[in-house]
Amino acid sequence: MMNRHVRLARRPIGKLRSADLELVETPIPDPGPGEVLIRNTWLSIDPSIRIRLADTTPNGYLPPLQPGDELSGLALGTVVASRSPEFAIGDLVSHTLGYREYAIVGTQAQTIGGYGAPARIDAGQLPIQWFLGPLGSAGLTAYVGLFEILELTTTDVLWVSSAAGAVGALAAQLAKLRGTTVLGSVGSPEKVAYLRDELGIPAFDYHDGPLPKSLAALAPRGIDAYFDNVGGDHLTAALDALRPSGRIALCGAIAGYDDSAVPGPPNLFTMVSKGLRMRGFRAGSFTHLEDSMRREVSGYLADGRLIHRESVFDGIESAIAALLAMLSGATVGKTLCRLDT
Ligand SMILES: NC(=O)c1ccc[n+]([C@@H]2O[C@H](COP(=O)([O-])OP(=O)(O)OC[C@H]3O[C@@H](n4cnc5c(N)ncnc54)[C@H](OP(=O)(O)O)[C@@H]3O)[C@@H](O)[C@H]2O)c1
C-alpha cells in the first residue's frame, strides 16, 4: 500500500505556484512503539503553511520547511493501526500531520503554535469536519481574538478583515450574536453579497478604492476594535480609523505571507496619540477555552443562528489546488480537502 503526500518541491518566490509543491508516493510506514497509523479523512487548508515555505520564518515561529520536506497542517483521521495505549483502532483523532493520506502520529507529535496535539474527537452526530472549522482551530481563534484579546463589548464597533474566510466569518458572526456592531472587508463583490445578504453583516470590497474611504462609509464615527487577519494596508487603515482607547487583535497578516519584507504601518504613533492597545495571539495558547468555545458555537450552529460555509476539495490530488485557491481568495468559509471518507 502506498501513501500520497504533498511536499515542498522548490522555494516559492512571491505568490505560491503549483510547481512549488509536488504530490509524491511512498510506502505506508508501520507505527513504532507508542505510535499510531492514521488514515486521514479531512485536511484543513490554512494560510499559515505559506509562512513556512519561505527561507526564513518570523522569530518565535516554526522553522521553515526545506525542499523535499512534507507539508504539515491540521487534519482528522481514523486510527488503522495502534501501538499506543492512548488510541485504539477506529478512534477519530485530530493532529497536525495533514497534506498526506496516512500519518504516523506519536506521543511527541508536533503542534502548530500549541494547537493540534493528538486528541480523540467524539463528534457525536455532528459533521466531523466541523472540528477543523467552527468547533476547531478556526472557532477557537475567532473566540479568543474577540473575547480574550479585544474584550469586546456591546457598545463597540468592530471591523473584521478577511470576513468571508474561516476565522473571519466566525469572528464577525460571533461578535454580532453577542450584540456588537460589526462590519467586514473582503476581496470580491460576491463575498460582499454573502456577508450582507446571508450573514447580515455590512461589508466592503477592499479593491474598491482607498480603505479609509470604504471604512468611513460603513463606520462614519470610526471603530473601537479591529480583528486583523490581513496586516499591511488594512492595519494602517485600522490605526487611523480607531477611536481613542481602541483595540486591535493581531490574528494574522496574510497580505505579507508571500513577501516577508512588507513594512510595518507608518502611522504606529497613533498607538500613542490615541492610547490604543494592540496584541498578537495564537489560538494554541488558549486551548483551555476550547470547551467553552465549543459550547457556545455548537449552540449557535444547532439553532441556525451561525451560518457555516465550507469550500471542499476532493482527494489528496486536489490539496495543492485547494491551498492555492484559499490563498488567492477563491474560496469562501472554511477550506477543506476531503479524502476517501
Ligand atoms: N493567530 C492564530 O492562532 C491563527 C489561527 C488561524 C488562522 N490565523 C490567521 O487568520 C487569518 C485567516 O485565516 P483563515 O484560515 O480564516 O483563512 P481564510 O480567511 O479562510 O482564507 C484566507 C483569505 O485571505 C484573503 N486574502 C488573501 N490575500 C489577501 C490580501 N493580500 N489582502 C487581503 N486579504 C487577503 C482571501 O480572502 P479575500 O477574497 O477576502 O481577499 C483569502 O480567502 C490568516 O491570517 C491566518 O494566518 C491565525
Short mmCIF file of C-alpha atoms and ligand atoms in Angstrom, two decimals:
data_model
loop_
_atom_site.label_atom_id
_atom_site.label_comp_id
_atom_site.label_asym_id
_atom_site.label_seq_id
_atom_site.Cartn_x
_atom_site.Cartn_y
_atom_site.Cartn_z
CA MET A 1 0.00 0.00 0.00
CA MET A 2 1.24 3.46 -0.89
CA ASN A 3 0.84 6.83 0.80
CA ARG A 4 0.47 10.01 -1.24
CA HIS A 5 1.61 13.24 0.36
CA VAL A 6 2.39 16.84 -0.56
CA ARG A 7 5.91 18.17 -0.22
CA LEU A 8 7.82 21.34 -0.99
CA ALA A 9 9.44 20.97 -4.43
CA ARG A 10 11.19 24.35 -4.56
CA ARG A 11 11.23 27.58 -2.61
CA PRO A 12 8.36 29.83 -3.85
CA ILE A 13 9.22 33.34 -4.94
CA GLY A 14 6.30 35.71 -4.40
CA LYS A 15 2.92 34.10 -5.00
CA LEU A 16 2.82 30.35 -4.40
CA ARG A 17 2.60 28.39 -7.66
CA SER A 18 1.52 24.78 -8.12
CA ALA A 19 5.01 23.82 -9.39
CA ASP A 20 6.43 24.87 -6.00
CA LEU A 21 4.73 21.83 -4.47
CA GLU A 22 4.51 18.20 -5.54
CA LEU A 23 2.44 15.13 -4.78
CA VAL A 24 4.67 12.12 -4.15
CA GLU A 25 4.04 8.49 -3.30
CA THR A 26 5.95 6.47 -0.71
CA PRO A 27 5.17 3.19 1.10
CA ILE A 28 2.93 3.47 4.16
CA PRO A 29 5.21 3.14 7.19
CA ASP A 30 4.46 0.86 10.16
CA PRO A 31 3.87 2.51 13.55
CA GLY A 32 6.72 2.15 16.06
CA PRO A 33 6.28 1.76 19.81
CA GLY A 34 3.92 4.44 21.17
CA GLU A 35 2.79 5.43 17.66
CA VAL A 36 -0.40 5.06 15.67
CA LEU A 37 -1.09 4.90 11.94
CA ILE A 38 -3.90 7.25 10.97
CA ARG A 39 -5.81 7.26 7.70
CA ASN A 40 -6.63 10.92 7.19
CA THR A 41 -10.18 11.78 6.19
CA TRP A 42 -10.19 15.61 6.29
CA LEU A 43 -7.34 18.07 5.79
CA SER A 44 -7.54 21.67 6.95
CA ILE A 45 -6.19 24.12 4.37
CA ASP A 46 -4.76 27.08 6.31
CA PRO A 47 -2.82 30.20 5.29
CA SER A 48 -0.10 29.69 7.91
CA ILE A 49 1.70 26.95 5.96
CA ARG A 50 2.71 29.64 3.42
CA ILE A 51 4.86 31.25 6.13
CA ARG A 52 6.91 28.06 6.44
CA LEU A 53 7.62 27.82 2.71
CA ALA A 54 9.88 30.90 2.81
CA ASP A 55 13.60 30.51 3.56
CA THR A 56 13.21 32.18 6.94
CA THR A 57 10.29 32.41 9.34
CA PRO A 58 9.47 35.11 11.89
CA ASN A 59 11.16 34.92 15.26
CA GLY A 60 9.27 32.56 17.55
CA TYR A 61 7.51 30.78 14.67
CA LEU A 62 8.01 27.20 13.46
CA PRO A 63 11.15 26.73 11.33
CA PRO A 64 10.99 26.94 7.53
CA LEU A 65 10.40 23.76 5.55
CA GLN A 66 13.20 22.67 3.24
CA PRO A 67 12.67 21.48 -0.36
CA GLY A 68 11.77 17.80 -0.08
CA ASP A 69 10.01 18.24 3.29
CA GLU A 70 6.39 17.16 3.68
CA LEU A 71 3.85 19.90 4.37
CA SER A 72 2.07 19.72 7.69
CA GLY A 73 -1.33 21.03 8.71
CA LEU A 74 -4.29 20.26 10.92
CA ALA A 75 -6.12 17.06 9.97
CA LEU A 76 -8.64 14.49 11.13
CA GLY A 77 -8.36 10.77 10.57
CA THR A 78 -9.14 7.29 11.81
CA VAL A 79 -6.64 5.09 13.63
CA VAL A 80 -6.00 1.99 11.49
CA ALA A 81 -3.07 0.51 13.49
CA SER A 82 -2.06 1.32 17.04
CA ARG A 83 0.98 0.67 19.20
CA SER A 84 -0.13 3.34 21.66
CA PRO A 85 -2.09 2.71 24.86
CA GLU A 86 -3.83 6.06 24.28
CA PHE A 87 -5.51 5.35 20.94
CA ALA A 88 -7.41 2.32 19.67
CA ILE A 89 -8.18 1.23 16.12
CA GLY A 90 -11.26 3.13 14.93
CA ASP A 91 -10.64 6.25 17.04
CA LEU A 92 -11.20 9.59 15.30
CA VAL A 93 -8.12 11.71 16.02
CA SER A 94 -7.19 15.33 15.28
CA HIS A 95 -3.49 16.07 14.74
CA THR A 96 -1.09 18.20 12.69
CA LEU A 97 0.16 15.78 10.02
CA GLY A 98 -2.13 16.80 7.20
CA TYR A 99 -1.34 17.04 3.47
CA ARG A 100 -0.98 13.23 3.34
CA GLU A 101 -3.26 10.22 3.16
CA TYR A 102 -1.65 8.28 6.01
CA ALA A 103 0.17 9.72 9.03
CA ILE A 104 2.30 8.16 11.74
CA VAL A 105 1.48 10.05 14.91
CA GLY A 106 3.50 9.62 18.09
CA THR A 107 3.18 10.92 21.59
CA GLN A 108 5.73 13.67 20.89
CA ALA A 109 3.74 14.88 17.86
CA GLN A 110 4.27 18.46 16.74
CA THR A 111 1.72 21.21 17.41
CA ILE A 112 1.13 24.39 15.44
CA GLY A 113 1.77 27.15 17.97
CA GLY A 114 0.49 24.92 20.77
CA TYR A 115 -2.60 23.77 18.84
CA GLY A 116 -3.24 20.33 17.38
CA ALA A 117 -1.70 17.91 19.91
CA PRO A 118 -3.15 14.48 19.02
CA ALA A 119 -6.62 14.22 20.56
CA ARG A 120 -9.54 11.82 20.26
CA ILE A 121 -12.65 13.54 18.92
CA ASP A 122 -16.14 12.49 19.93
CA ALA A 123 -18.16 14.15 17.18
CA GLY A 124 -21.50 12.60 18.14
CA GLN A 125 -23.99 13.41 15.39
CA LEU A 126 -22.05 16.48 14.21
CA PRO A 127 -20.20 16.61 10.87
CA ILE A 128 -16.66 15.64 11.87
CA GLN A 129 -15.03 18.31 9.70
CA TRP A 130 -16.55 20.97 11.94
CA PHE A 131 -13.75 20.05 14.36
CA LEU A 132 -11.33 21.61 11.86
CA GLY A 133 -13.58 24.66 11.42
CA PRO A 134 -16.12 26.27 13.77
CA LEU A 135 -15.54 23.75 16.58
CA GLY A 136 -11.78 23.54 15.98
CA SER A 137 -8.91 25.91 15.29
CA ALA A 138 -10.97 28.50 13.37
CA GLY A 139 -13.59 28.64 16.11
CA LEU A 140 -11.04 28.95 18.90
CA THR A 141 -9.10 31.63 17.00
CA ALA A 142 -12.23 33.74 16.46
CA TYR A 143 -13.39 33.25 20.07
CA VAL A 144 -10.03 34.11 21.64
CA GLY A 145 -9.47 37.12 19.37
CA LEU A 146 -12.86 38.61 20.18
CA PHE A 147 -13.37 37.83 23.84
CA GLU A 148 -9.87 37.42 25.33
CA ILE A 149 -7.81 39.80 23.21
CA LEU A 150 -10.28 42.52 22.18
CA GLU A 151 -12.50 42.08 25.26
CA LEU A 152 -15.39 43.04 23.04
CA THR A 153 -18.42 44.85 24.44
CA THR A 154 -21.89 45.53 23.06
CA THR A 155 -21.11 49.22 22.57
CA ASP A 156 -18.12 48.53 20.28
CA VAL A 157 -17.98 48.98 16.54
CA LEU A 158 -15.78 46.14 15.25
CA TRP A 159 -14.05 45.72 11.88
CA VAL A 160 -13.14 42.18 10.84
CA SER A 161 -10.86 41.75 7.80
CA SER A 162 -10.97 38.65 5.56
CA ALA A 163 -14.50 38.42 6.89
CA ALA A 164 -15.74 35.73 4.49
CA GLY A 165 -12.92 33.34 5.46
CA ALA A 166 -12.82 30.56 8.04
CA VAL A 167 -11.81 32.68 11.02
CA GLY A 168 -13.25 35.98 9.80
CA ALA A 169 -16.80 34.76 9.10
CA LEU A 170 -16.95 33.15 12.54
CA ALA A 171 -15.49 36.20 14.26
CA ALA A 172 -17.92 38.55 12.54
CA GLN A 173 -20.95 36.40 13.37
CA LEU A 174 -19.93 35.61 16.96
CA ALA A 175 -19.41 39.30 17.65
CA LYS A 176 -22.80 40.14 16.14
CA LEU A 177 -24.50 37.38 18.14
CA ARG A 178 -23.02 38.89 21.33
CA GLY A 179 -24.54 42.26 20.38
CA THR A 180 -21.57 44.12 18.87
CA THR A 181 -21.92 46.28 15.74
CA VAL A 182 -19.78 44.60 13.05
CA LEU A 183 -18.51 45.43 9.59
CA GLY A 184 -16.33 43.29 7.37
CA SER A 185 -13.91 43.62 4.47
CA VAL A 186 -13.46 41.02 1.74
CA GLY A 187 -11.89 40.61 -1.69
CA SER A 188 -14.82 40.32 -4.10
CA PRO A 189 -18.36 41.60 -4.77
CA GLU A 190 -19.66 38.02 -4.32
CA LYS A 191 -18.18 37.92 -0.82
CA VAL A 192 -19.67 41.36 -0.03
CA ALA A 193 -23.08 40.00 -1.07
CA TYR A 194 -22.55 36.83 1.00
CA LEU A 195 -21.80 38.84 4.13
CA ARG A 196 -24.58 41.36 3.60
CA ASP A 197 -27.36 39.05 2.38
CA GLU A 198 -26.63 35.77 4.17
CA LEU A 199 -24.79 36.76 7.34
CA GLY A 200 -26.45 40.17 7.79
CA ILE A 201 -23.10 41.95 8.11
CA PRO A 202 -22.32 45.12 6.13
CA ALA A 203 -19.10 44.71 4.18
CA PHE A 204 -16.90 46.33 1.53
CA ASP A 205 -14.54 45.00 -1.12
CA TYR A 206 -11.02 46.24 -0.33
CA HIS A 207 -10.32 46.55 -4.06
CA ASP A 208 -13.00 49.29 -4.31
CA GLY A 209 -10.91 52.41 -3.69
CA PRO A 210 -8.95 53.64 -0.67
CA LEU A 211 -9.58 51.69 2.54
CA PRO A 212 -10.16 54.81 4.72
CA LYS A 213 -12.98 55.88 2.41
CA SER A 214 -14.60 52.42 2.37
CA LEU A 215 -14.31 52.18 6.14
CA ALA A 216 -15.75 55.65 6.68
CA ALA A 217 -18.77 54.78 4.52
CA LEU A 218 -19.71 51.89 6.87
CA ALA A 219 -18.38 53.33 10.13
CA PRO A 220 -18.65 57.13 9.82
CA ARG A 221 -17.80 57.65 13.52
CA GLY A 222 -14.79 55.33 13.44
CA ILE A 223 -14.25 51.91 15.00
CA ASP A 224 -13.47 50.70 18.53
CA ALA A 225 -11.96 47.32 17.73
CA TYR A 226 -10.18 45.68 14.79
CA PHE A 227 -9.79 41.90 14.26
CA ASP A 228 -6.80 41.77 11.91
CA ASN A 229 -6.40 38.79 9.58
CA VAL A 230 -4.56 40.75 6.89
CA GLY A 231 -1.96 43.24 8.18
CA GLY A 232 -0.32 45.67 5.69
CA ASP A 233 -2.56 48.47 4.43
CA HIS A 234 -5.54 47.09 6.40
CA LEU A 235 -3.68 47.51 9.69
CA THR A 236 -2.61 51.01 8.70
CA ALA A 237 -6.24 51.93 7.92
CA ALA A 238 -7.40 50.48 11.24
CA LEU A 239 -4.90 52.55 13.21
CA ASP A 240 -6.31 55.67 11.59
CA ALA A 241 -9.97 54.66 11.99
CA LEU A 242 -9.77 53.59 15.64
CA ARG A 243 -11.26 55.89 18.23
CA PRO A 244 -9.28 56.74 21.40
CA SER A 245 -8.62 53.65 23.58
CA GLY A 246 -9.40 51.36 20.63
CA ARG A 247 -8.06 47.80 20.48
CA ILE A 248 -6.51 45.63 17.81
CA ALA A 249 -6.25 41.83 17.85
CA LEU A 250 -3.40 40.71 15.58
CA CYS A 251 -4.56 37.31 14.40
CA GLY A 252 -2.78 37.02 11.06
CA ALA A 253 -1.12 39.09 8.35
CA ILE A 254 -1.89 37.26 5.11
CA ALA A 255 -1.06 40.31 2.95
CA GLY A 256 2.59 39.69 3.83
CA TYR A 257 2.83 35.89 3.65
CA ASP A 258 4.16 35.96 0.07
CA ASP A 259 6.73 38.62 0.87
CA SER A 260 8.40 38.81 4.26
CA ALA A 261 9.67 42.35 3.51
CA VAL A 262 6.23 44.02 3.93
CA PRO A 263 6.90 47.14 6.06
CA GLY A 264 5.08 47.86 9.31
CA PRO A 265 2.42 50.59 9.49
CA PRO A 266 3.85 54.11 9.04
CA ASN A 267 1.24 55.53 11.45
CA LEU A 268 2.21 53.47 14.51
CA PHE A 269 2.41 56.67 16.58
CA THR A 270 -1.41 56.70 16.64
CA MET A 271 -0.99 53.96 19.26
CA VAL A 272 0.47 56.67 21.47
CA SER A 273 -1.67 59.61 20.39
CA LYS A 274 -4.96 57.71 20.82
CA GLY A 275 -3.91 55.34 23.64
CA LEU A 276 -4.59 52.25 21.53
CA ARG A 277 -3.87 48.66 22.52
CA MET A 278 -2.60 46.06 20.04
CA ARG A 279 -2.00 42.44 20.98
CA GLY A 280 -0.99 39.46 18.87
CA PHE A 281 -2.09 35.97 19.82
CA ARG A 282 -2.02 32.35 18.80
CA ALA A 283 -5.05 30.17 19.46
CA GLY A 284 -2.74 27.41 20.69
CA SER A 285 -2.02 29.42 23.85
CA PHE A 286 -5.71 29.35 24.75
CA THR A 287 -6.70 25.68 24.40
CA HIS A 288 -8.20 25.90 27.92
CA LEU A 289 -11.01 27.92 26.31
CA GLU A 290 -11.85 25.29 23.70
CA ASP A 291 -14.66 23.68 25.73
CA SER A 292 -16.44 26.98 26.38
CA MET A 293 -15.98 27.97 22.73
CA ARG A 294 -17.47 24.64 21.61
CA ARG A 295 -20.46 25.00 23.93
CA GLU A 296 -21.30 28.48 22.62
CA VAL A 297 -20.57 27.84 18.93
CA SER A 298 -22.30 24.44 18.75
CA GLY A 299 -25.41 26.06 20.28
CA TYR A 300 -25.49 28.74 17.58
CA LEU A 301 -24.87 26.12 14.86
CA ALA A 302 -27.64 23.89 16.20
CA ASP A 303 -30.28 26.60 16.22
CA GLY A 304 -29.15 28.02 12.86
CA ARG A 305 -28.06 31.41 14.17
CA LEU A 306 -24.49 30.87 12.97
CA ILE A 307 -24.02 30.13 9.28
CA HIS A 308 -21.04 27.95 8.44
CA ARG A 309 -19.89 27.59 4.85
CA GLU A 310 -17.21 25.22 3.55
CA SER A 311 -15.21 25.08 0.33
CA VAL A 312 -14.44 21.38 -0.09
CA PHE A 313 -11.90 19.86 -2.49
CA ASP A 314 -11.89 16.11 -3.05
CA GLY A 315 -8.89 13.79 -2.88
CA ILE A 316 -5.25 14.34 -1.92
CA GLU A 317 -4.58 15.15 -5.57
CA SER A 318 -6.61 18.37 -5.07
CA ALA A 319 -4.75 19.51 -1.91
CA ILE A 320 -2.30 21.75 -3.80
CA ALA A 321 -5.14 23.37 -5.78
CA ALA A 322 -7.08 23.86 -2.53
CA LEU A 323 -4.16 25.70 -0.93
CA LEU A 324 -3.62 27.92 -3.98
CA ALA A 325 -7.35 28.69 -4.18
CA MET A 326 -7.59 29.61 -0.49
CA LEU A 327 -4.52 31.86 -0.58
CA SER A 328 -5.78 33.66 -3.69
CA GLY A 329 -9.24 34.33 -2.24
CA ALA A 330 -11.12 31.88 -4.47
CA THR A 331 -12.72 30.02 -1.55
CA VAL A 332 -15.40 31.05 0.94
CA GLY A 333 -15.64 29.95 4.58
CA LYS A 334 -13.52 27.04 5.75
CA THR A 335 -11.33 25.47 3.06
CA LEU A 336 -11.01 21.69 3.38
CA CYS A 337 -9.72 18.73 1.48
CA ARG A 338 -11.85 15.58 1.88
CA LEU A 339 -10.06 12.28 1.49
CA ASP A 340 -11.85 8.98 0.94
CA THR A 341 -14.27 9.13 3.94
N1 LIG B 1 -3.42 33.54 15.42
C1 LIG B 1 -3.87 32.31 15.23
O1 LIG B 1 -3.84 31.44 16.10
C2 LIG B 1 -4.44 31.98 13.88
C3 LIG B 1 -5.09 30.75 13.67
C4 LIG B 1 -5.68 30.51 12.41
C5 LIG B 1 -5.55 31.47 11.40
N2 LIG B 1 -4.87 32.61 11.66
C6 LIG B 1 -4.75 33.67 10.64
O2 LIG B 1 -6.06 34.15 10.41
C7 LIG B 1 -6.17 34.63 9.08
C8 LIG B 1 -7.36 33.96 8.41
O3 LIG B 1 -7.11 32.56 8.33
P1 LIG B 1 -8.24 31.61 7.73
O4 LIG B 1 -7.80 30.21 7.95
O5 LIG B 1 -9.56 32.04 8.19
O6 LIG B 1 -8.10 31.91 6.18
P2 LIG B 1 -9.26 32.42 5.20
O7 LIG B 1 -9.65 33.79 5.64
O8 LIG B 1 -10.31 31.38 5.13
O9 LIG B 1 -8.51 32.45 3.81
C9 LIG B 1 -7.57 33.41 3.53
C10 LIG B 1 -8.23 34.65 2.86
O10 LIG B 1 -7.36 35.76 2.97
C11 LIG B 1 -7.75 36.70 2.00
N3 LIG B 1 -6.54 37.32 1.42
C12 LIG B 1 -5.54 36.73 0.74
N4 LIG B 1 -4.60 37.63 0.38
C13 LIG B 1 -5.05 38.83 0.84
C14 LIG B 1 -4.55 40.17 0.79
N5 LIG B 1 -3.36 40.45 0.18
N6 LIG B 1 -5.27 41.16 1.35
C15 LIG B 1 -6.45 40.89 1.97
N7 LIG B 1 -6.98 39.64 2.06
C16 LIG B 1 -6.29 38.64 1.51
C17 LIG B 1 -8.55 35.96 0.93
O11 LIG B 1 -9.90 36.38 1.01
P3 LIG B 1 -10.44 37.67 0.20
O12 LIG B 1 -11.12 37.12 -1.01
O13 LIG B 1 -11.38 38.31 1.15
O14 LIG B 1 -9.25 38.50 -0.16
C18 LIG B 1 -8.45 34.50 1.39
O15 LIG B 1 -9.63 33.79 1.12
C19 LIG B 1 -4.83 34.35 8.42
O16 LIG B 1 -4.03 35.50 8.51
C20 LIG B 1 -4.25 33.24 9.28
O17 LIG B 1 -2.85 33.16 9.20
C21 LIG B 1 -4.32 32.88 12.87
#
